[in-house]
Short mmCIF file of C-alpha atoms and ligand atoms in Angstrom, two decimals:
data_model
loop_
_atom_site.label_atom_id
_atom_site.label_comp_id
_atom_site.label_asym_id
_atom_site.label_seq_id
_atom_site.Cartn_x
_atom_site.Cartn_y
_atom_site.Cartn_z
CA MET A 260 115.92 57.26 38.62
CA THR A 261 113.99 60.44 37.28
CA ASP A 262 114.73 62.07 34.41
CA THR A 263 116.07 65.41 35.97
CA LEU A 264 118.86 63.49 37.66
CA SER A 265 120.01 61.51 34.71
CA SER A 266 119.83 64.81 32.03
CA ARG A 267 121.88 66.56 34.85
CA SER A 268 124.44 63.55 34.76
CA ALA A 269 124.27 63.58 30.98
CA LYS A 270 125.47 67.32 31.25
CA THR A 271 129.05 66.51 31.49
CA GLY A 272 128.71 63.31 29.99
CA ALA A 273 130.03 61.57 32.53
CA LEU A 274 128.27 58.44 34.02
CA SER A 275 130.64 55.55 34.59
CA PRO A 276 134.22 55.47 35.34
CA ARG A 277 136.51 55.84 32.60
CA LEU A 278 140.65 55.63 32.98
CA ILE A 279 142.71 57.23 30.50
CA THR A 280 146.04 57.25 32.30
CA GLU A 281 147.76 55.05 34.74
CA ILE A 282 146.46 55.66 38.06
CA PRO A 283 148.05 58.05 39.55
CA GLY A 284 148.29 59.84 36.33
CA PRO A 285 151.30 62.21 35.59
CA GLU A 286 149.47 65.46 36.68
CA SER A 287 148.42 63.83 39.84
CA GLN A 288 152.07 62.40 40.61
CA LYS A 289 153.12 66.04 40.22
CA LEU A 290 150.60 67.29 42.43
CA HIS A 291 151.19 64.69 45.06
CA ALA A 292 155.28 65.49 44.92
CA ARG A 293 154.34 69.25 45.43
CA ARG A 294 152.09 67.96 48.50
CA GLN A 295 154.69 66.04 50.04
CA ALA A 296 157.20 69.05 50.32
CA THR A 297 154.76 71.36 51.80
CA VAL A 298 151.56 69.76 53.23
CA SER A 299 151.99 68.06 56.82
CA GLY A 300 152.35 64.56 56.98
CA GLY A 301 149.47 64.40 59.55
CA VAL A 302 146.87 64.71 56.78
CA SER A 303 146.18 61.43 55.50
CA ALA A 304 145.99 60.69 51.66
CA THR A 305 143.87 57.77 50.86
CA PHE A 306 143.92 58.07 47.12
CA PRO A 307 146.73 59.55 45.16
CA VAL A 308 144.24 61.24 42.80
CA TYR A 309 143.53 64.90 42.98
CA ALA A 310 140.20 66.35 41.72
CA ALA A 311 139.70 68.55 38.98
CA HIS A 312 136.04 68.71 38.79
CA ALA A 313 132.87 66.60 39.60
CA HIS A 314 129.12 66.28 38.96
CA ASP A 315 126.76 64.16 40.59
CA ALA A 316 128.50 60.77 41.80
CA ILE A 317 131.72 61.11 39.21
CA ILE A 318 134.85 62.67 40.00
CA VAL A 319 137.34 63.80 37.06
CA ASP A 320 141.11 64.03 38.21
CA VAL A 321 143.58 66.23 37.03
CA ASP A 322 144.76 63.68 34.20
CA GLY A 323 141.11 63.94 32.80
CA ASN A 324 140.34 60.17 34.67
CA GLN A 325 136.85 59.70 35.62
CA PHE A 326 135.87 57.85 38.74
CA LEU A 327 132.79 56.73 40.22
CA ASP A 328 132.67 58.20 43.57
CA LEU A 329 131.18 56.10 46.60
CA THR A 330 132.97 58.11 49.24
CA GLY A 331 130.51 61.08 48.70
CA GLY A 332 133.46 63.34 50.50
CA ILE A 333 132.62 60.64 53.25
CA GLY A 334 129.13 61.18 53.52
CA VAL A 335 129.13 64.81 52.54
CA MET A 336 127.94 65.01 48.80
CA THR A 337 124.57 63.55 49.42
CA ILE A 338 122.98 66.05 47.34
CA GLY A 339 125.44 64.94 44.60
CA HIS A 340 128.66 67.10 43.44
CA THR A 341 127.64 70.44 41.85
CA ASN A 342 124.13 70.17 42.41
CA ASP A 343 123.19 73.39 40.11
CA ALA A 344 120.45 74.78 42.56
CA VAL A 345 123.66 74.64 45.40
CA VAL A 346 126.07 76.06 43.19
CA ASP A 347 123.55 79.16 42.07
CA ALA A 348 122.70 79.82 45.91
CA ILE A 349 126.46 79.64 47.07
CA ALA A 350 127.19 82.26 44.00
CA GLU A 351 124.32 84.52 44.80
CA GLN A 352 124.92 84.68 48.38
CA ALA A 353 128.72 84.90 47.67
CA ALA A 354 127.78 88.27 45.86
CA LYS A 355 125.62 89.60 48.47
CA VAL A 356 127.43 89.40 51.81
CA THR A 357 130.03 86.65 52.92
CA HIS A 358 130.50 87.28 56.32
CA THR A 359 129.77 89.89 59.16
CA LEU A 360 129.97 87.45 61.85
CA PHE A 361 126.32 86.55 63.13
CA ALA A 362 126.75 87.94 66.86
CA VAL A 363 127.90 91.31 65.29
CA ALA A 364 125.20 91.72 62.65
CA GLY A 365 122.85 88.87 62.10
CA TYR A 366 121.57 87.73 58.55
CA GLU A 367 118.38 85.64 57.32
CA PRO A 368 120.07 82.77 55.93
CA TYR A 369 121.46 81.63 59.71
CA ILE A 370 117.74 82.17 61.04
CA GLU A 371 116.40 79.99 58.09
CA VAL A 372 118.86 76.97 58.67
CA CYS A 373 117.81 76.91 62.38
CA GLU A 374 114.06 76.93 61.53
CA LEU A 375 115.02 74.34 58.50
CA LEU A 376 116.66 72.12 61.27
CA ALA A 377 113.86 72.54 64.02
CA ARG A 378 111.43 71.23 61.36
CA HIS A 379 113.41 68.31 60.45
CA THR A 380 115.09 66.89 63.59
CA PRO A 381 113.04 64.52 65.47
CA GLY A 382 110.79 65.94 67.94
CA ASP A 383 107.46 67.66 68.18
CA PHE A 384 108.54 70.49 70.60
CA ALA A 385 110.60 74.05 70.66
CA LYS A 386 113.91 73.93 69.41
CA LYS A 387 116.63 75.99 68.98
CA SER A 388 120.18 75.61 67.19
CA VAL A 389 123.98 77.18 67.19
CA LEU A 390 125.72 76.71 64.11
CA VAL A 391 129.36 75.98 64.25
CA ASN A 392 132.01 74.75 61.38
CA SER A 393 132.57 71.01 61.91
CA GLY A 394 131.06 67.99 63.30
CA ALA A 395 133.80 67.87 65.78
CA GLU A 396 132.83 71.55 66.89
CA ALA A 397 128.95 70.42 67.20
CA VAL A 398 129.83 67.56 69.16
CA GLU A 399 131.98 69.91 71.60
CA ASN A 400 129.62 72.38 71.86
CA ALA A 401 126.62 69.73 72.46
CA VAL A 402 128.76 68.67 75.77
CA LYS A 403 129.24 72.07 76.85
CA ILE A 404 125.40 73.10 76.70
CA ALA A 405 124.64 69.70 78.36
CA ARG A 406 127.25 70.31 80.95
CA LYS A 407 126.06 73.90 81.66
CA HIS A 408 121.95 72.59 81.77
CA THR A 409 122.79 69.94 84.09
CA GLY A 410 125.43 71.20 86.31
CA ARG A 411 127.12 67.76 85.99
CA THR A 412 130.51 66.85 84.53
CA GLU A 413 130.80 63.23 83.11
CA ILE A 414 130.45 62.67 79.48
CA ALA A 415 129.55 58.75 78.31
CA VAL A 416 130.27 57.54 74.94
CA LEU A 417 130.29 53.85 73.36
CA HIS A 418 132.51 51.39 72.36
CA HIS A 419 133.28 51.73 68.26
CA GLY A 420 132.40 55.55 68.33
CA TYR A 421 133.77 58.40 66.39
CA HIS A 422 133.32 62.22 67.15
CA GLY A 423 135.92 64.13 65.89
CA ARG A 424 139.71 65.16 66.15
CA THR A 425 139.96 67.93 68.85
CA ASN A 426 141.09 67.45 72.08
CA LEU A 427 137.68 66.64 73.66
CA THR A 428 136.52 64.50 70.58
CA SER A 429 139.71 62.39 70.56
CA ALA A 430 139.23 61.45 73.93
CA MET A 431 135.57 60.36 72.94
CA ASN A 432 136.79 58.13 70.20
CA TYR A 433 136.77 54.47 70.56
CA ASN A 434 140.05 54.21 68.42
CA MET A 435 143.11 55.73 70.13
CA HIS A 436 145.08 55.00 67.05
CA PRO A 437 145.38 57.24 64.83
CA TYR A 438 143.22 59.85 66.38
CA GLY A 439 144.82 60.32 69.86
CA THR A 440 147.99 58.69 69.79
CA GLY A 441 150.73 60.86 70.93
CA PHE A 442 148.64 64.10 71.22
CA GLY A 443 147.69 63.73 75.13
CA PRO A 444 146.58 64.90 77.45
CA LEU A 445 143.42 64.23 75.96
CA ALA A 446 140.55 65.76 77.94
CA GLY A 447 139.03 63.66 80.98
CA SER A 448 135.87 62.71 82.32
CA VAL A 449 134.92 60.47 79.23
CA HIS A 450 133.59 57.04 79.80
CA HIS A 451 133.27 54.22 77.19
CA ALA A 452 130.83 51.72 77.29
CA PRO A 453 129.97 48.40 75.53
CA ASN A 454 127.67 49.27 72.47
CA SER A 455 125.32 47.01 70.68
CA SER A 456 126.36 45.29 67.53
CA PRO A 457 124.06 42.32 66.76
CA PHE A 458 126.29 40.75 64.30
CA HIS A 459 129.27 40.31 66.85
CA ASP A 460 127.65 40.28 70.12
CA GLY A 461 124.40 38.59 69.28
CA LEU A 462 122.65 40.20 72.22
CA SER A 463 119.29 41.90 71.90
CA GLY A 464 118.81 45.42 72.33
CA GLU A 465 117.53 44.95 75.79
CA GLU A 466 120.26 42.78 76.71
CA ALA A 467 122.72 45.15 75.13
CA ALA A 468 121.15 48.11 76.70
CA GLU A 469 121.63 46.55 80.28
CA ARG A 470 124.85 46.01 79.47
CA THR A 471 125.88 49.43 78.46
CA ILE A 472 123.71 51.07 81.76
CA THR A 473 125.14 48.80 84.04
CA HIS A 474 128.83 49.29 83.08
CA LEU A 475 127.87 53.07 83.38
CA GLU A 476 126.11 52.83 86.73
CA LYS A 477 128.95 51.01 88.18
CA ARG A 478 132.26 52.85 86.43
CA VAL A 479 130.37 56.41 86.61
CA GLY A 480 127.27 56.64 88.42
CA ALA A 481 124.33 58.08 86.55
CA SER A 482 123.97 61.16 88.70
CA GLN A 483 127.32 62.61 87.72
CA ILE A 484 126.99 61.84 83.97
CA ALA A 485 125.69 65.21 82.00
CA CYS A 486 125.38 63.64 78.48
CA LEU A 487 125.31 60.43 76.39
CA VAL A 488 126.76 60.90 73.06
CA VAL A 489 125.63 57.84 70.49
CA GLU A 490 125.54 57.35 66.79
CA PRO A 491 122.47 56.07 65.90
CA ILE A 492 124.35 54.23 63.10
CA GLN A 493 127.99 53.99 63.86
CA GLY A 494 130.06 55.53 60.84
CA GLU A 495 133.53 55.14 61.34
CA GLY A 496 132.94 52.43 63.49
CA GLY A 497 131.84 50.22 60.48
CA PHE A 498 128.09 50.97 60.01
CA ILE A 499 127.03 49.21 63.00
CA VAL A 500 123.55 49.41 63.20
CA PRO A 501 122.16 48.47 66.94
CA ALA A 502 119.68 45.66 67.65
CA LYS A 503 116.17 46.55 67.75
CA GLY A 504 115.10 48.29 71.27
CA TYR A 505 118.67 49.53 72.37
CA LEU A 506 118.63 53.15 71.56
CA PRO A 507 114.85 53.50 72.98
CA ALA A 508 116.19 51.76 76.41
CA LEU A 509 119.19 53.89 76.42
CA LEU A 510 117.03 56.86 75.55
CA LYS A 511 114.61 56.06 78.32
CA TRP A 512 117.65 55.29 81.05
CA CYS A 513 118.85 58.92 80.41
CA HIS A 514 115.34 60.33 80.76
CA ASP A 515 114.71 58.75 84.08
CA ASN A 516 118.31 59.69 85.32
CA GLY A 517 118.31 63.32 84.46
CA ILE A 518 121.11 62.69 81.62
CA VAL A 519 120.86 64.48 78.12
CA TYR A 520 120.82 62.20 75.49
CA VAL A 521 122.73 63.77 72.38
CA SER A 522 122.25 61.73 68.99
CA ASP A 523 125.59 62.34 66.77
CA GLU A 524 123.75 62.45 63.75
CA VAL A 525 127.07 64.14 61.57
CA GLN A 526 127.16 60.90 59.20
CA SER A 527 123.73 59.44 59.44
CA GLY A 528 121.92 62.94 59.37
CA MET A 529 120.52 64.76 56.31
CA ALA A 530 118.39 62.35 54.27
CA ARG A 531 121.50 59.82 54.22
CA THR A 532 119.39 56.69 55.37
CA GLY A 533 115.88 57.67 53.82
CA SER A 534 115.07 59.55 57.03
CA TYR A 535 115.92 63.39 57.66
CA PHE A 536 117.78 61.71 60.88
CA ALA A 537 118.47 58.38 61.21
CA SER A 538 117.08 58.55 64.91
CA ASP A 539 113.67 58.18 63.22
CA HIS A 540 114.44 54.62 62.21
CA PHE A 541 114.82 53.49 65.70
CA GLY A 542 111.50 55.48 67.37
CA ILE A 543 113.76 57.81 69.53
CA VAL A 544 113.65 61.43 69.87
CA PRO A 545 116.88 62.86 71.48
CA ASP A 546 117.26 65.86 73.33
CA MET A 547 120.05 67.11 71.23
CA VAL A 548 121.21 66.48 67.55
CA THR A 549 124.55 67.28 66.25
CA SER A 550 124.39 67.53 61.91
CA ALA A 551 127.35 68.48 59.70
CA LYS A 552 128.41 66.36 56.87
CA GLY A 553 125.43 66.06 54.57
CA ILE A 554 123.74 69.63 55.32
CA GLY A 555 125.59 71.93 53.42
CA GLY A 556 126.38 70.24 50.24
CA GLY A 557 130.14 70.77 50.56
CA MET A 558 130.42 73.96 52.45
CA PRO A 559 131.62 73.73 56.01
CA ILE A 560 128.91 73.94 58.44
CA ALA A 561 127.35 72.09 61.52
CA ALA A 562 124.96 72.47 63.97
CA VAL A 563 123.82 71.39 67.30
CA THR A 564 119.64 71.26 67.82
CA GLY A 565 118.25 70.73 70.73
CA ARG A 566 115.22 71.23 73.20
CA ALA A 567 114.70 75.09 73.69
CA GLU A 568 115.04 75.00 77.37
CA ILE A 569 118.69 72.67 76.95
CA MET A 570 119.96 75.19 74.07
CA ASP A 571 119.19 78.39 75.99
CA SER A 572 121.07 77.17 78.92
CA SER A 573 124.33 78.62 78.17
CA HIS A 574 124.49 82.91 78.92
CA PRO A 575 124.99 84.90 75.71
CA GLY A 576 128.71 85.06 74.39
CA GLY A 577 129.07 81.46 75.58
CA LEU A 578 128.51 79.67 72.30
CA GLY A 579 129.55 80.58 68.89
CA GLY A 580 132.81 81.61 67.30
CA THR A 581 133.81 83.91 64.28
CA PHE A 582 132.87 81.94 61.12
CA GLY A 583 129.94 79.88 62.91
CA GLY A 584 127.22 79.84 60.52
CA ASN A 585 128.79 81.51 57.68
CA PRO A 586 126.34 83.17 55.36
CA VAL A 587 127.52 81.18 52.13
CA SER A 588 127.26 78.08 53.82
CA CYS A 589 123.80 78.67 55.40
CA ALA A 590 122.63 79.56 51.67
CA ALA A 591 124.13 76.15 50.54
CA VAL A 592 122.02 74.58 53.57
CA VAL A 593 118.81 75.95 52.47
CA ALA A 594 119.30 74.97 48.99
CA VAL A 595 120.19 71.50 50.09
CA PHE A 596 116.92 70.87 52.07
CA SER A 597 114.92 72.51 49.15
CA GLU A 598 116.79 69.96 46.61
CA VAL A 599 116.12 67.04 48.64
CA GLU A 600 112.40 67.86 48.68
CA ARG A 601 112.34 68.73 44.91
CA LEU A 602 114.58 65.57 43.94
CA GLY A 603 112.60 63.08 46.21
CA LEU A 604 116.05 62.35 47.93
CA LEU A 605 114.53 60.43 50.77
CA ALA A 606 113.05 57.84 48.53
CA GLU A 607 116.41 57.56 46.31
CA ALA A 608 118.14 56.42 49.63
CA LYS A 609 115.91 53.86 49.94
CA ARG A 610 116.28 52.80 46.15
CA ILE A 611 119.92 52.81 47.25
CA GLU A 612 119.67 50.76 49.95
CA LYS A 613 117.61 47.89 47.98
CA THR A 614 119.96 47.79 44.98
CA LEU A 615 123.19 47.81 47.03
CA MET A 616 121.77 45.41 49.69
CA SER A 617 120.59 42.75 47.03
CA GLY A 618 124.12 43.44 44.92
CA LEU A 619 126.04 42.83 48.19
CA ASP A 620 124.17 39.93 49.49
CA GLY A 621 125.01 38.37 46.22
CA LEU A 622 128.48 38.53 47.01
CA LYS A 623 127.99 37.36 50.63
CA ASN A 624 126.44 34.03 49.22
CA ARG A 625 129.33 33.43 46.74
CA PHE A 626 132.07 34.64 48.74
CA PRO A 627 133.15 33.07 52.18
CA HIS A 628 135.45 36.47 52.61
CA VAL A 629 132.14 38.53 53.21
CA ALA A 630 131.28 38.34 56.97
CA ASP A 631 128.59 40.76 57.03
CA VAL A 632 126.23 43.24 54.65
CA ARG A 633 124.48 45.87 56.47
CA GLY A 634 123.23 49.31 56.84
CA ILE A 635 120.05 51.76 56.50
CA GLY A 636 119.46 53.76 53.04
CA ALA A 637 122.51 55.08 51.40
CA MET A 638 124.96 53.97 54.33
CA ILE A 639 125.55 50.25 53.45
CA ALA A 640 128.68 48.28 54.62
CA ILE A 641 130.37 45.23 53.85
CA GLU A 642 132.46 43.52 56.21
CA PHE A 643 135.47 40.84 55.60
CA HIS A 644 137.00 38.27 57.74
CA ASP A 645 139.27 35.33 57.24
CA PRO A 646 137.33 32.38 56.62
CA ALA A 647 139.32 29.91 58.04
CA THR A 648 139.93 31.78 61.36
CA GLY A 649 136.71 34.09 61.67
CA LYS A 650 138.96 36.88 62.39
CA PRO A 651 138.38 40.22 61.12
CA SER A 652 140.72 41.04 57.58
CA ALA A 653 141.58 44.09 56.97
CA ASP A 654 143.86 42.89 54.20
CA ILE A 655 140.92 42.05 52.12
CA ALA A 656 139.29 45.20 52.49
CA LYS A 657 142.39 47.21 51.53
CA ALA A 658 143.28 44.97 48.72
CA LEU A 659 139.47 45.82 47.38
CA GLN A 660 140.02 49.04 47.69
CA ALA A 661 142.98 49.36 45.94
CA TYR A 662 141.69 47.01 43.04
CA ALA A 663 138.64 49.19 42.93
CA LEU A 664 140.81 52.07 42.53
CA GLN A 665 142.68 50.64 39.39
CA GLN A 666 139.11 50.38 37.98
CA GLY A 667 138.04 53.80 38.45
CA VAL A 668 135.78 53.28 41.71
CA LEU A 669 136.72 54.89 44.83
CA ILE A 670 135.42 53.57 48.22
CA LEU A 671 136.31 53.94 51.71
CA THR A 672 137.28 51.60 54.57
CA ALA A 673 135.66 51.74 57.87
CA GLY A 674 135.51 49.60 61.11
CA SER A 675 137.53 49.47 64.00
CA PHE A 676 139.51 46.62 62.44
CA GLY A 677 139.77 48.32 59.26
CA ASN A 678 138.15 45.30 57.73
CA VAL A 679 134.92 47.23 56.48
CA LEU A 680 133.74 48.92 53.00
CA ARG A 681 131.69 51.42 53.23
CA PHE A 682 129.31 52.44 50.45
CA LEU A 683 128.27 56.47 51.08
CA PRO A 684 127.64 57.65 47.75
CA SER A 685 125.41 60.65 46.60
CA LEU A 686 121.75 60.23 46.94
CA VAL A 687 121.68 61.00 43.02
CA ILE A 688 123.92 57.70 42.09
CA THR A 689 121.91 55.49 39.62
CA ASP A 690 121.12 51.83 39.75
CA SER A 691 123.69 51.09 36.89
CA GLN A 692 126.48 53.06 38.53
CA LEU A 693 125.60 50.96 41.68
CA GLU A 694 125.51 47.81 39.63
CA GLU A 695 128.94 48.68 37.98
CA ALA A 696 130.25 49.27 41.37
CA VAL A 697 129.00 45.87 42.84
CA ALA A 698 130.26 44.07 39.89
CA VAL A 699 133.90 45.53 40.37
CA MET A 700 133.66 44.04 44.03
CA ALA A 701 133.17 40.82 42.60
CA ALA A 702 135.89 40.77 40.02
CA GLY A 703 137.85 42.06 42.92
CA LEU A 704 137.04 39.11 45.06
CA GLU A 705 137.56 36.83 42.40
CA SER A 706 140.96 37.74 41.85
CA LEU A 707 142.07 37.47 45.43
C1 PLP B 877 132.84 62.79 61.05
C2 PLP B 877 132.11 63.04 62.20
C3 PLP B 877 132.38 63.54 62.90
C4 PLP B 877 133.48 64.81 63.06
O1 PLP B 877 133.00 65.96 62.28
P1 PLP B 877 134.11 66.96 61.56
O2 PLP B 877 133.54 67.52 60.44
O3 PLP B 877 135.40 65.96 60.82
O4 PLP B 877 134.86 67.68 62.59
C5 PLP B 877 131.89 63.74 64.42
N1 PLP B 877 130.75 62.49 64.49
C6 PLP B 877 130.72 61.69 63.72
C7 PLP B 877 129.62 60.76 63.86
C8 PLP B 877 131.19 61.70 62.29
O5 PLP B 877 131.05 60.84 61.28
#
């Protein structure tokens, strides 16, 4: 940990979880009652606590309880909560211009973001970007562009993938419940193929790729497919890291068959895994990359970045929207990129991997409920099963999540069977904070 980071955390005096009321506290309970009267029940509430303010890896709720945040706003707060430089950039830009609509009157921050994305996404060729508002919107646009570029209609995705909650992206998700059930008809022309999940399928990268490709060739036909959309590390699916050689084999097949390879890096991108984009770990250079969660330091913004000739296949007016590439969000992205460099956060992600992997491997050795520990950088998961049957156990993941909450630690579940806990902390989280979190997990497993 650098001095800068710890002194910034010390500024708010909060480094450890500290609970001063029952959880949820009285003020959170009041807000929860107001929420239930007025917020749609379709929006879930993982934790019944309400945030007042936050810094680095600590969230303070409206009752003054301090929580250690391992959720990072689902991988959004890569830079840490209320990073000084990001907050300043937002305030400065808000006082200059908050909106013109880029297509009406442009502004420099939009162009700067596209330049940064061109520089930091994989691939050494001319790249262009379009900026939008959410990860799902980025995926929608990637598909639109790939269809226009290829003149083809069909979309290929992988089992256990997640791409959003719009009509098209819901159809692209593996889990129909809760994302699609009852909301149909969902978009058609989406084809789901088996993925690579070495812990579960035991296949080598080559074997898994052959299974995926055979499925798509038989069920769809390579010549019909506009794009293959793949998360290099599956996020909601449970931080599934594909076997070595899997992604390069898919990429080669795409290129042999005129299919656009889209890497959905909405969760894995922006320094999260110790590289700017996770595709780098697998030696692949995608045709298009979607990014969103971590790039704006909490501000809503997303992007599709790709080969210039593909990105230019849309006619003028075909891409965009009212708020896409908002100037304040763009200013935040520019500050996030510069803070990642200044604080050396790519190296911090590798430090986090080391600390978490050794802590969680320790749990795996002690508790037969732990089936697997995996991940890259600050994207680490622990998967649970019933030791007697070997079946996925969502109950253990849920019980541990509830136990951690009562100890002041916020952590998310994941996995198509809900049996995974995922660590997605800010890259400024300290080793002692991580060790504290692992100790809470150990005590929780002990108590089960
Ligand atoms: C979160 C996520 C999305 C959807 O992003 P939203 O901003 O929630 O629309 C798409 N793809 C991946 C891989 C994600 O993790």
